[in-house]
Coordinates of C-alpha atoms in Angstrom, one line a residue:
Chain A
M1 CA -24.7 6.7 25.6
I2 CA -23.2 5.8 22.3
F3 CA -21.1 3.1 23.9
P4 CA -23.7 1.0 25.7
A5 CA -22.5 -1.8 27.9
A6 CA -22.1 -3.1 24.3
G7 CA -23.3 -6.5 23.5
Y8 CA -20.8 -8.9 22.3
N9 CA -21.9 -8.5 18.7
S10 CA -21.8 -4.7 18.8
A11 CA -18.3 -4.8 20.2
L12 CA -17.2 -7.1 17.4
V13 CA -18.8 -4.9 14.7
I14 CA -17.4 -1.7 16.1
T15 CA -13.9 -3.1 16.4
T16 CA -13.9 -4.4 12.9
A17 CA -15.3 -1.2 11.4
T18 CA -12.7 0.9 13.2
L19 CA -9.9 -1.2 11.9
L20 CA -11.3 -0.9 8.4
G21 CA -11.7 2.8 8.8
V22 CA -8.1 3.3 9.8
V23 CA -6.6 1.0 7.1
C24 CA -8.8 2.4 4.3
A25 CA -7.7 5.9 5.3
V26 CA -4.0 4.9 5.3
A27 CA -4.2 3.2 1.9
G28 CA -6.4 6.0 0.6
S29 CA -3.8 8.6 1.5
F30 CA -1.3 7.1 -0.9
L31 CA -3.9 6.9 -3.7
F32 CA -5.0 10.4 -2.9
Y33 CA -1.5 11.8 -3.5
R34 CA -1.0 9.6 -6.5
R35 CA -4.2 11.4 -7.7
R36 CA -6.0 8.3 -8.7
V37 CA -8.5 7.7 -5.9
M38 CA -11.4 7.0 -8.3
I39 CA -9.7 3.7 -9.3
V40 CA -11.2 2.5 -6.0
D41 CA -14.7 2.9 -7.6
A42 CA -13.6 0.7 -10.5
I43 CA -12.2 -1.9 -8.1
S44 CA -15.3 -2.0 -5.9
H45 CA -17.7 -2.3 -8.8
G46 CA -15.4 -4.7 -10.5
S47 CA -15.5 -7.0 -7.5
L48 CA -19.2 -7.6 -8.1
P49 CA -18.9 -10.2 -10.9
G50 CA -16.3 -11.9 -8.6
I51 CA -18.9 -12.1 -5.8
G52 CA -21.4 -13.7 -8.3
A53 CA -18.8 -16.1 -9.7
G54 CA -17.6 -17.0 -6.2
F55 CA -21.2 -17.7 -5.2
L56 CA -21.7 -20.0 -8.2
F57 CA -18.4 -21.8 -7.5
A58 CA -19.2 -22.4 -3.9
Y59 CA -22.8 -23.3 -4.8
A60 CA -21.5 -25.9 -7.3
L61 CA -19.2 -27.3 -4.6
G62 CA -22.1 -27.3 -2.1
L63 CA -20.4 -25.1 0.4
D64 CA -22.7 -23.2 2.8
G65 CA -25.3 -22.8 -0.1
G66 CA -22.7 -20.6 -1.8
R67 CA -22.3 -18.1 0.9
N68 CA -18.8 -18.9 1.9
L69 CA -17.0 -15.6 2.8
P70 CA -13.4 -16.7 2.1
I71 CA -14.3 -17.9 -1.4
L72 CA -16.5 -14.9 -2.1
L73 CA -13.8 -12.5 -1.0
S74 CA -11.0 -14.1 -2.9
A75 CA -13.1 -14.2 -6.1
A76 CA -14.0 -10.6 -5.5
A77 CA -10.3 -9.7 -5.1
L78 CA -9.4 -11.4 -8.3
S79 CA -12.1 -9.7 -10.4
G80 CA -11.4 -6.3 -8.8
L81 CA -7.7 -6.7 -9.7
L82 CA -8.7 -7.7 -13.3
C83 CA -10.9 -4.6 -13.5
A84 CA -8.1 -2.4 -12.3
G85 CA -5.9 -4.1 -14.9
C86 CA -8.5 -3.2 -17.6
V87 CA -8.3 0.5 -16.5
Q88 CA -4.5 0.4 -16.7
L89 CA -4.5 -1.3 -20.1
L90 CA -7.1 1.1 -21.6
S91 CA -5.5 4.3 -20.2
R92 CA -2.0 3.3 -21.2
H93 CA -2.7 2.2 -24.7
T94 CA -5.6 4.3 -25.9
R95 CA -6.2 8.1 -26.0
L96 CA -8.9 7.9 -23.4
D97 CA -8.1 9.7 -20.1
E98 CA -8.0 7.7 -16.9
N99 CA -11.4 8.8 -15.6
T100 CA -13.1 7.7 -18.8
C101 CA -11.3 4.4 -18.6
I102 CA -12.5 4.0 -15.0
G103 CA -16.0 4.7 -16.0
V104 CA -15.9 2.2 -18.9
A105 CA -14.4 -0.6 -16.7
L106 CA -16.7 0.0 -13.8
S107 CA -19.9 0.1 -15.8
G108 CA -19.0 -3.0 -17.9
T109 CA -18.0 -5.1 -14.9
Y110 CA -20.9 -3.9 -12.8
G111 CA -23.2 -4.9 -15.6
L112 CA -21.7 -8.3 -15.7
G113 CA -22.1 -8.6 -11.9
V114 CA -25.8 -7.7 -12.2
V115 CA -26.2 -10.3 -14.9
L116 CA -24.6 -13.0 -12.7
L117 CA -26.8 -12.0 -9.7
S118 CA -29.9 -12.4 -11.9
L119 CA -28.5 -15.8 -13.0
I120 CA -28.1 -16.8 -9.3
Q121 CA -31.7 -15.7 -8.6
S122 CA -33.0 -18.1 -11.2
L123 CA -31.0 -21.1 -9.8
P124 CA -33.1 -23.8 -8.1
G125 CA -32.9 -22.9 -4.5
G126 CA -30.6 -20.0 -5.3
N127 CA -31.3 -16.8 -3.5
R128 CA -29.3 -13.7 -3.7
A129 CA -30.4 -12.6 -0.2
G130 CA -27.2 -11.8 1.6
L131 CA -25.3 -11.0 -1.6
D132 CA -27.2 -7.7 -1.7
H133 CA -25.2 -6.7 1.4
F134 CA -22.1 -6.5 -0.8
L135 CA -23.8 -3.7 -2.7
L136 CA -25.1 -1.5 0.2
G137 CA -23.1 -2.9 3.1
Q138 CA -24.4 -4.2 6.4
I139 CA -22.3 -5.9 9.1
A140 CA -24.8 -6.1 11.9
G141 CA -24.8 -9.9 11.9
L142 CA -21.0 -10.4 11.6
T143 CA -19.7 -13.7 13.0
L144 CA -16.4 -14.1 14.8
S145 CA -14.8 -16.0 11.9
D146 CA -15.9 -13.4 9.3
A147 CA -14.6 -10.6 11.5
A148 CA -11.3 -12.4 12.0
L149 CA -10.9 -12.8 8.2
I150 CA -11.7 -9.1 7.6
A151 CA -9.3 -8.0 10.3
G152 CA -6.6 -10.3 9.0
I153 CA -6.9 -8.8 5.5
A154 CA -6.9 -5.3 6.9
L155 CA -3.8 -5.9 9.0
L156 CA -2.0 -7.4 5.9
T157 CA -2.8 -4.3 3.9
L158 CA -1.6 -2.1 6.7
A159 CA 1.6 -4.1 6.8
V160 CA 2.2 -3.7 3.0
C161 CA 1.6 0.1 3.3
L162 CA 4.0 0.5 6.2
L163 CA 6.6 -1.8 4.7
F164 CA 6.7 0.1 1.4
Y165 CA 6.2 3.4 3.0
K166 CA 9.3 5.0 1.4
E167 CA 8.7 3.6 -2.0
F168 CA 5.1 4.7 -2.0
Q169 CA 6.0 8.1 -0.8
C170 CA 8.4 8.4 -3.7
L171 CA 5.8 7.1 -6.1
C172 CA 3.2 9.7 -4.9
F173 CA 5.3 12.8 -4.9
D174 CA 8.0 12.2 -7.6
P175 CA 7.3 9.3 -9.8
D176 CA 10.1 10.4 -12.2
Y177 CA 12.6 10.3 -9.3
A178 CA 11.3 6.9 -8.3
Q179 CA 11.9 5.6 -11.8
S180 CA 15.3 7.1 -12.1
S181 CA 16.5 5.7 -8.7
G182 CA 15.8 2.2 -9.8
F183 CA 12.2 1.5 -8.7
S184 CA 9.8 0.5 -11.4
V185 CA 6.8 2.8 -11.3
R186 CA 4.7 0.1 -12.9
V187 CA 5.6 -2.4 -10.2
L188 CA 5.0 0.1 -7.4
D189 CA 1.7 1.1 -8.9
F190 CA 0.7 -2.6 -9.1
L191 CA 1.7 -3.0 -5.5
L192 CA -0.3 0.0 -4.4
I193 CA -3.3 -1.2 -6.4
S194 CA -3.1 -4.7 -5.0
A195 CA -3.0 -3.4 -1.5
T196 CA -6.1 -1.3 -2.4
V197 CA -7.9 -4.3 -3.8
L198 CA -7.2 -6.2 -0.5
I199 CA -8.7 -3.5 1.7
V200 CA -11.6 -2.8 -0.7
C201 CA -12.6 -6.5 -0.6
A202 CA -12.3 -6.6 3.2
G203 CA -14.5 -3.5 3.4
L204 CA -17.1 -4.7 0.9
K205 CA -19.4 -6.4 3.4
A206 CA -19.3 -3.5 5.8
A207 CA -19.6 -0.5 3.5
G208 CA -20.8 -1.9 0.2
A209 CA -19.5 -1.6 -3.3
I210 CA -20.9 1.9 -3.8
L211 CA -19.8 3.5 -0.6
I212 CA -16.4 1.9 0.0
V213 CA -14.7 4.6 -2.2
A214 CA -15.8 7.1 0.5
L215 CA -13.8 5.4 3.2
L216 CA -10.7 5.7 1.0
V217 CA -11.2 9.3 -0.2
I218 CA -12.9 11.3 2.5
P219 CA -10.5 10.9 5.4
P220 CA -7.3 11.7 3.3
A221 CA -9.0 14.7 1.7
S222 CA -10.1 15.9 5.1
A223 CA -6.6 15.5 6.5
A224 CA -5.1 17.3 3.5
F225 CA -6.8 20.5 4.6
W226 CA -4.6 20.7 7.6
V227 CA -1.2 19.0 6.9
S228 CA 1.1 18.8 4.0
R229 CA 3.7 16.3 5.1
L230 CA 3.0 12.6 4.5
P231 CA 3.5 11.3 8.1
G232 CA 1.2 13.8 9.5
Q233 CA -1.3 13.2 6.7
L234 CA -1.3 9.4 7.4
I235 CA -1.8 9.9 11.1
L236 CA -4.5 12.5 10.8
S237 CA -6.4 10.7 8.1
A238 CA -6.2 7.5 10.1
V239 CA -7.6 9.4 13.1
F240 CA -10.5 10.9 11.0
G241 CA -11.2 7.5 9.3
G242 CA -11.1 5.6 12.6
S243 CA -13.2 8.0 14.6
G244 CA -15.8 8.3 11.9
A245 CA -16.0 4.5 11.8
I246 CA -16.3 4.1 15.6
V247 CA -19.1 6.6 15.8
G248 CA -20.9 5.4 12.7
A249 CA -20.7 1.7 13.6
A250 CA -21.8 2.5 17.2
L251 CA -24.8 4.5 16.0
S252 CA -25.8 1.7 13.6
S253 CA -25.6 -1.0 16.3
E254 CA -27.5 1.2 18.7
Y255 CA -30.4 1.9 16.3
A256 CA -31.2 -1.1 14.2
D257 CA -32.5 0.6 11.1
I258 CA -29.4 2.8 10.5
P259 CA -27.2 1.0 7.9
T260 CA -23.6 0.8 8.9
G261 CA -22.0 2.0 5.7
S262 CA -24.0 5.1 5.4
A263 CA -23.5 6.0 9.0
I264 CA -19.8 5.7 8.7
V265 CA -19.6 7.7 5.5
L266 CA -21.7 10.5 6.9
M267 CA -19.7 10.6 10.1
Q268 CA -16.5 10.8 8.1
A269 CA -17.9 13.6 6.0
I270 CA -18.2 15.9 9.0
P271 CA -14.4 16.6 9.3
F272 CA -14.3 17.2 5.6
L273 CA -17.0 19.8 5.8
F274 CA -15.2 21.4 8.7
G275 CA -12.0 21.6 6.8
L276 CA -13.7 22.9 3.7
L277 CA -15.2 25.8 5.7
F278 CA -12.4 26.6 8.1
S279 CA -9.0 25.5 6.8
P280 CA -7.0 28.7 6.5
D281 CA -4.6 27.5 3.8
R282 CA -6.7 25.2 1.6
G283 CA -10.4 25.9 2.4
L284 CA -12.9 28.6 2.0
P285 CA -10.8 31.3 3.8
R286 CA -8.0 31.0 1.3
Y287 CA -10.5 31.5 -1.6
I288 CA -12.0 34.5 0.1
R289 CA -8.5 36.0 0.7
K290 CA -7.6 35.4 -3.0
R291 CA -10.8 37.0 -4.2
S292 CA -10.5 40.1 -2.0
R293 CA -6.9 40.6 -3.1
L294 CA -7.9 40.7 -6.8
Chain B
M1 CA -42.3 -22.2 -23.5
P2 CA -41.5 -20.9 -27.0
P3 CA -39.0 -18.1 -27.4
F4 CA -40.6 -14.7 -27.5
P5 CA -39.8 -13.7 -31.1
D6 CA -42.0 -16.6 -32.3
D7 CA -45.0 -15.1 -30.7
P8 CA -45.9 -11.7 -32.1
T9 CA -48.4 -10.6 -29.4
L10 CA -45.9 -11.3 -26.7
F11 CA -43.2 -9.5 -28.7
W12 CA -45.3 -6.3 -29.1
S13 CA -46.5 -6.2 -25.5
I14 CA -43.3 -7.2 -23.7
D15 CA -40.2 -7.1 -25.8
F16 CA -41.0 -4.1 -28.0
P17 CA -41.6 -1.6 -25.1
A18 CA -38.4 -2.9 -23.3
L19 CA -36.3 -2.6 -26.4
L20 CA -37.7 0.9 -27.2
T21 CA -37.1 2.1 -23.6
G22 CA -33.6 0.7 -23.7
T23 CA -32.7 2.2 -27.0
L24 CA -34.2 5.6 -26.2
A25 CA -32.4 5.7 -22.8
A26 CA -29.2 4.6 -24.5
V27 CA -29.3 7.3 -27.2
S28 CA -30.4 10.1 -24.9
C29 CA -27.7 9.3 -22.4
A30 CA -25.0 8.8 -25.1
L31 CA -25.4 12.3 -26.5
P32 CA -24.6 14.3 -23.3
G33 CA -22.2 11.6 -22.3
C34 CA -20.2 12.3 -25.5
L35 CA -19.8 15.9 -24.4
L36 CA -18.8 14.9 -20.9
V37 CA -16.1 12.5 -22.3
F38 CA -14.8 15.3 -24.5
R39 CA -14.5 17.5 -21.4
K40 CA -12.7 14.6 -19.5
D41 CA -15.5 14.8 -17.0
A42 CA -16.9 11.3 -17.6
L43 CA -17.2 10.4 -13.9
M44 CA -19.8 13.2 -13.6
A45 CA -22.1 10.5 -15.0
D46 CA -21.2 8.2 -12.2
A47 CA -21.8 10.9 -9.6
M48 CA -25.2 11.9 -11.1
S49 CA -26.6 8.4 -11.4
H50 CA -25.8 7.9 -7.7
V51 CA -27.4 11.1 -6.4
V52 CA -30.7 10.4 -8.1
L53 CA -31.7 8.0 -5.2
P54 CA -31.3 10.6 -2.4
G55 CA -33.2 13.0 -4.6
L56 CA -36.1 10.6 -4.9
V57 CA -36.2 9.9 -1.1
F58 CA -36.0 13.6 -0.2
A59 CA -38.7 14.5 -2.7
F60 CA -40.9 11.8 -1.1
L61 CA -40.3 13.1 2.4
L62 CA -41.0 16.7 1.4
T63 CA -44.2 16.1 -0.6
G64 CA -45.5 12.9 0.8
T65 CA -46.3 11.5 -2.6
I66 CA -44.6 9.2 -5.1
A67 CA -46.2 11.0 -8.0
A68 CA -44.0 11.1 -11.1
W69 CA -43.6 14.8 -11.2
A70 CA -42.4 15.0 -7.5
M71 CA -39.9 12.2 -8.1
F72 CA -38.6 13.8 -11.3
A73 CA -38.3 17.2 -9.7
G74 CA -36.5 15.8 -6.6
A75 CA -34.1 13.7 -8.6
L76 CA -33.3 16.6 -11.0
A77 CA -32.8 19.0 -8.1
A78 CA -30.4 16.5 -6.4
C79 CA -28.3 16.1 -9.6
L80 CA -28.1 19.9 -10.1
L81 CA -27.2 20.4 -6.5
A82 CA -24.5 17.8 -6.6
A83 CA -23.1 19.2 -9.8
A84 CA -23.0 22.7 -8.3
L85 CA -21.4 21.5 -5.1
I86 CA -18.7 19.6 -7.1
A87 CA -18.0 22.7 -9.1
L88 CA -17.9 24.9 -6.0
I89 CA -15.5 22.6 -4.1
R90 CA -13.2 22.4 -7.1
L91 CA -13.2 26.1 -7.3
V92 CA -12.5 26.7 -3.6
T93 CA -10.0 23.9 -2.9
P94 CA -7.0 22.5 -4.7
L95 CA -8.4 19.0 -4.6
E96 CA -8.4 16.8 -7.7
G97 CA -11.7 16.5 -9.7
G98 CA -12.2 12.8 -9.3
A99 CA -11.7 13.0 -5.5
V100 CA -14.2 15.8 -5.2
M101 CA -16.8 13.8 -7.1
G102 CA -16.1 10.7 -5.0
I103 CA -16.6 12.7 -1.8
V104 CA -19.8 14.5 -2.9
F105 CA -21.7 11.6 -4.5
T106 CA -20.9 9.1 -1.7
S107 CA -22.1 11.6 0.9
F108 CA -25.3 12.2 -1.0
F109 CA -25.8 8.5 -1.5
A110 CA -25.1 7.6 2.1
G111 CA -27.6 10.3 3.2
G112 CA -30.2 8.9 0.8
V113 CA -29.8 5.3 2.0
L114 CA -30.0 6.5 5.6
L115 CA -33.2 8.5 5.0
L116 CA -34.7 5.6 3.1
E117 CA -34.0 3.1 5.9
T118 CA -35.0 5.3 8.8
A119 CA -37.6 8.0 8.3
A120 CA -39.1 6.9 5.0
G121 CA -38.4 3.2 5.2
Q122 CA -41.8 2.1 6.5
R123 CA -44.0 4.1 4.3
V124 CA -42.2 4.7 1.0
H125 CA -42.5 2.3 -1.8
L126 CA -39.0 2.7 -3.2
D127 CA -37.2 -0.5 -3.9
T128 CA -33.4 0.0 -3.8
N129 CA -32.8 -3.1 -5.9
H130 CA -35.2 -1.8 -8.6
A131 CA -33.3 1.6 -8.5
L132 CA -29.9 0.0 -8.8
Y133 CA -30.4 -2.9 -11.2
G134 CA -33.1 -1.3 -13.2
A135 CA -36.4 -2.7 -14.3
L136 CA -36.3 -2.7 -18.0
E137 CA -38.3 -5.9 -18.0
L138 CA -41.2 -4.3 -16.2
S139 CA -42.2 -2.0 -19.0
Y140 CA -45.4 -3.4 -20.6
W141 CA -47.6 -2.2 -23.5
D142 CA -51.2 -2.9 -22.6
E143 CA -52.7 -2.5 -26.1
P144 CA -50.1 -3.0 -28.8
G145 CA -51.0 -0.7 -31.7
N146 CA -52.4 2.0 -29.5
W147 CA -49.5 4.5 -29.3
A148 CA -51.2 6.5 -26.6
A149 CA -51.1 3.5 -24.3
L150 CA -47.3 3.2 -24.4
P151 CA -45.6 3.2 -21.0
H152 CA -45.2 6.5 -19.3
S153 CA -41.4 6.3 -19.2
I154 CA -41.1 5.9 -22.9
K155 CA -43.0 9.2 -23.5
I156 CA -40.7 11.0 -21.0
L157 CA -37.6 9.6 -22.6
A158 CA -38.8 10.6 -26.1
L159 CA -39.5 14.1 -24.8
T160 CA -36.1 14.5 -23.1
L161 CA -34.4 13.0 -26.2
S162 CA -36.0 15.6 -28.5
L163 CA -35.1 18.4 -26.0
T164 CA -31.5 17.2 -26.0
L165 CA -31.4 17.1 -29.8
A166 CA -32.9 20.5 -30.1
A167 CA -30.4 22.0 -27.6
L168 CA -27.4 20.3 -29.4
A169 CA -28.6 21.6 -32.7
A170 CA -29.3 25.1 -31.4
F171 CA -25.9 25.5 -29.7
Y172 CA -23.9 23.2 -32.0
K173 CA -20.9 25.6 -32.6
E174 CA -20.8 27.0 -29.1
I175 CA -20.7 23.6 -27.5
R176 CA -18.1 22.3 -29.9
L177 CA -15.8 25.2 -29.2
T178 CA -16.3 25.0 -25.4
C179 CA -15.5 21.2 -25.4
F180 CA -12.3 21.6 -27.4
D181 CA -10.9 24.9 -26.4
F182 CA -12.3 26.5 -23.3
T183 CA -9.9 29.4 -23.3
Y184 CA -10.5 30.3 -26.9
A185 CA -14.3 30.1 -26.4
H186 CA -13.9 32.5 -23.5
S187 CA -11.8 35.0 -25.5
A188 CA -14.3 34.7 -28.4
G189 CA -17.0 36.0 -26.0
L190 CA -19.0 32.8 -25.8
R191 CA -19.4 32.5 -22.0
P192 CA -18.1 28.9 -21.9
R193 CA -19.0 28.6 -18.1
M194 CA -22.7 29.1 -19.0
I195 CA -22.3 26.5 -21.7
V196 CA -20.7 24.0 -19.4
S197 CA -23.5 24.5 -16.9
G198 CA -25.9 23.9 -19.7
I199 CA -24.2 20.7 -20.6
L200 CA -24.4 19.5 -17.0
A201 CA -28.0 20.4 -16.8
L202 CA -28.7 18.5 -20.0
A203 CA -26.8 15.5 -18.6
A204 CA -28.8 15.7 -15.3
L205 CA -32.1 15.8 -17.2
N206 CA -31.3 12.8 -19.3
A207 CA -29.8 10.9 -16.3
V208 CA -33.0 11.4 -14.3
A209 CA -35.3 10.4 -17.2
A210 CA -33.2 7.3 -18.0
F211 CA -32.8 6.4 -14.3
E212 CA -36.6 6.1 -13.9
A213 CA -36.8 3.7 -16.8
V214 CA -33.6 1.6 -16.6
G215 CA -31.8 2.1 -13.2
S216 CA -28.4 3.5 -12.3
I217 CA -26.2 0.9 -13.8
L218 CA -27.4 1.5 -17.3
V219 CA -27.2 5.3 -16.9
I220 CA -23.5 5.1 -16.0
A221 CA -22.8 2.7 -18.9
M222 CA -24.7 4.6 -21.5
F223 CA -23.2 7.9 -20.5
I224 CA -19.6 6.7 -20.7
C225 CA -19.1 3.6 -22.9
P226 CA -20.6 4.6 -26.3
A227 CA -18.9 8.0 -26.0
A228 CA -15.6 6.4 -25.2
A229 CA -15.9 4.0 -28.1
A230 CA -16.8 6.8 -30.5
R231 CA -13.8 8.8 -29.1
L232 CA -11.5 5.9 -30.1
W233 CA -12.8 5.8 -33.7
T234 CA -12.9 9.5 -34.6
D235 CA -11.7 13.0 -33.8
K236 CA -14.6 14.8 -35.4
Y237 CA -17.2 16.3 -33.1
G238 CA -20.3 15.7 -35.2
L239 CA -19.3 12.2 -36.1
S240 CA -18.5 11.4 -32.4
L241 CA -22.1 12.4 -31.4
F242 CA -23.5 10.3 -34.2
L243 CA -21.3 7.3 -33.4
S244 CA -22.0 7.4 -29.7
A245 CA -25.7 7.4 -30.3
A246 CA -25.3 4.5 -32.8
F247 CA -23.1 2.5 -30.3
G248 CA -25.6 3.2 -27.6
A249 CA -28.5 1.8 -29.7
L250 CA -26.4 -1.1 -30.8
S251 CA -25.5 -2.1 -27.2
A252 CA -29.2 -1.8 -26.2
G253 CA -30.4 -4.1 -29.0
L254 CA -27.5 -6.6 -28.5
G255 CA -27.7 -6.6 -24.7
Y256 CA -31.5 -7.1 -24.7
A257 CA -31.3 -9.9 -27.2
L258 CA -28.6 -11.7 -25.2
A259 CA -30.4 -11.3 -21.9
A260 CA -34.0 -12.0 -22.9
W261 CA -33.8 -14.3 -25.8
F262 CA -30.5 -16.1 -25.7
P263 CA -31.1 -18.2 -22.6
L264 CA -34.5 -19.2 -24.0
R265 CA -32.9 -20.3 -27.3
L266 CA -30.5 -22.4 -25.3
G267 CA -33.5 -24.1 -23.7
F268 CA -33.4 -22.5 -20.2
D269 CA -36.7 -21.1 -18.9
F270 CA -35.3 -17.9 -17.4
A271 CA -34.1 -14.5 -18.6
L272 CA -31.1 -12.6 -17.4
N273 CA -31.1 -9.0 -16.2
A274 CA -31.4 -6.9 -19.4
G275 CA -29.9 -3.7 -18.0
G276 CA -26.8 -5.4 -16.7
M277 CA -26.3 -7.2 -20.0
I278 CA -26.7 -4.0 -22.0
A279 CA -24.1 -2.3 -19.8
F280 CA -21.7 -5.3 -20.2
C281 CA -22.2 -5.2 -24.0
S282 CA -21.4 -1.5 -24.1
G283 CA -18.2 -2.2 -22.2
M284 CA -17.3 -4.9 -24.6
I285 CA -17.9 -2.5 -27.5
V286 CA -15.3 -0.2 -26.0
F287 CA -12.9 -3.1 -25.6
V288 CA -13.3 -4.3 -29.1
S289 CA -12.9 -0.7 -30.4
A290 CA -9.7 -0.3 -28.5
L291 CA -8.4 -3.5 -30.0
C292 CA -9.3 -2.5 -33.5
T293 CA -8.1 1.1 -33.4
N294 CA -4.9 0.1 -31.6
A295 CA -4.1 -3.1 -33.5
E296 CA -0.5 -2.1 -33.7
S297 CA 0.0 -1.5 -30.0
A298 CA -2.0 -4.6 -29.2
Y299 CA 0.2 -6.6 -31.4
K300 CA 3.3 -5.1 -29.7
I301 CA 2.1 -6.2 -26.3
F302 CA 1.5 -9.7 -27.6
R303 CA 4.9 -9.8 -29.2
K304 CA 6.6 -8.6 -26.1
K305 CA 5.0 -11.4 -24.1
E306 CA 6.0 -13.9 -26.7
T307 CA 9.7 -12.9 -26.8
A308 CA 9.8 -12.7 -23.0
S309 CA 8.7 -16.3 -22.6

């Protein structure tokens, strides 16, 4: 039912979304244990001025009326990385805690992005239709070359995560040990953030700047209800992320007015809710046991 | 087309209400925002501004109207529900606070967008762009000079701002102690949990009132940025509140001037999005504050780079 004799486009959309779901869940797991998932929110909002600037750049060069996905995504990645850099700079050198720094960076850059979009709107022949998809996410009309680009970025991110598996593991669970055994925590953090920036930019068009953070935080949090070792965590959260993405993308390509990003997020939230209510060691049952013992 | 300031009637009917809305929204968000930043709970503002949209959609589906009271009640209910859910999940599970907020607000937001696009989509007049980018420019004073004819949103903002000020004045000491030393407040018999809930309710009220007028982007910025800048300049509680209100008002004035008048002065015939520009200005204020208050460490970074090269 959900899998119709899917049209070519549905098959493309579902495959891309699934890959994104899996890779976001894997990268998100490392951030989750590093306890800084919300930096994803700063990166995704911070990529918005990049989208605007990329559009203006491509528009000035006369490429596809400005809507050239490779240029848009590389500009988005650059400005997302800059935004994460601002968070890092503020939280390292001022007294503000990291969450406040994230809030400052995301609202400032998001504001700049909105200003750039309003500038684009007033260009002769400029029209931000299509750029709005980067905010709320819609991949129904994905073309093969766009899909290949997104899939390529996702696979690259996955490769980075698996290649630096041991280093990231050390960074997440014992940063002091990582530092003392010769790794630079700063460099590893930078690597992890860069991998995150890559996957966030790849996912922007599908999930949108506001919802992409869900793809990186919900599956790892759902998996953490059931497992406590990293390999199991990675596998389970990839399963949760991937299956939520398959069902969500399939629903959205079956019923035209269901937006892809929202459907995927809601499908991924189901295992979280299940874990919250039923996980014996980290969910509601633990809390009830604790209360009754008191 | 002459720049607006040169034409008094245009100024009073277009710029003045927009400036007043922006400033009122900035101040009324900056005050509870200051408390949230003190409690290291700044991302609560992010969460609240995003759950307003599902609240609006749900209220419409439930009541069938887009009357102001229904929208306000729905949005407020959604904010309070999200805050309660976040507190509950943090109590029950060992998950980190930021992660819990990310999970709750994205789920709410996804639900809201889904409802908007499917069930309500055809009938409801809710423009997502309007809600996200804000519509500061749309406020309009029909009869300049007649205060009763001021836009509705300005009256609501003035009301919530006075409520906020009254609450801050009435519980001045209690809130201060709760923000700085929760445990001591508890042992002094102050019921800090109730006070934290009160702070969150106050934040929700202001977020909803400001969202209606200026959109989600400005709400996040005005909750976090002025408070963060104030936090950099002072340790004192009262002064922080005052400074964050002042920084909020400053960024509203500066941002509006840059967005609405600056392009005209340069000879272009368009205006930029005022809400976005105000948010950007408030971010820049934090950045400049960080540079000024950390001049020594900024100098060290600069020196290190110089010696390295």
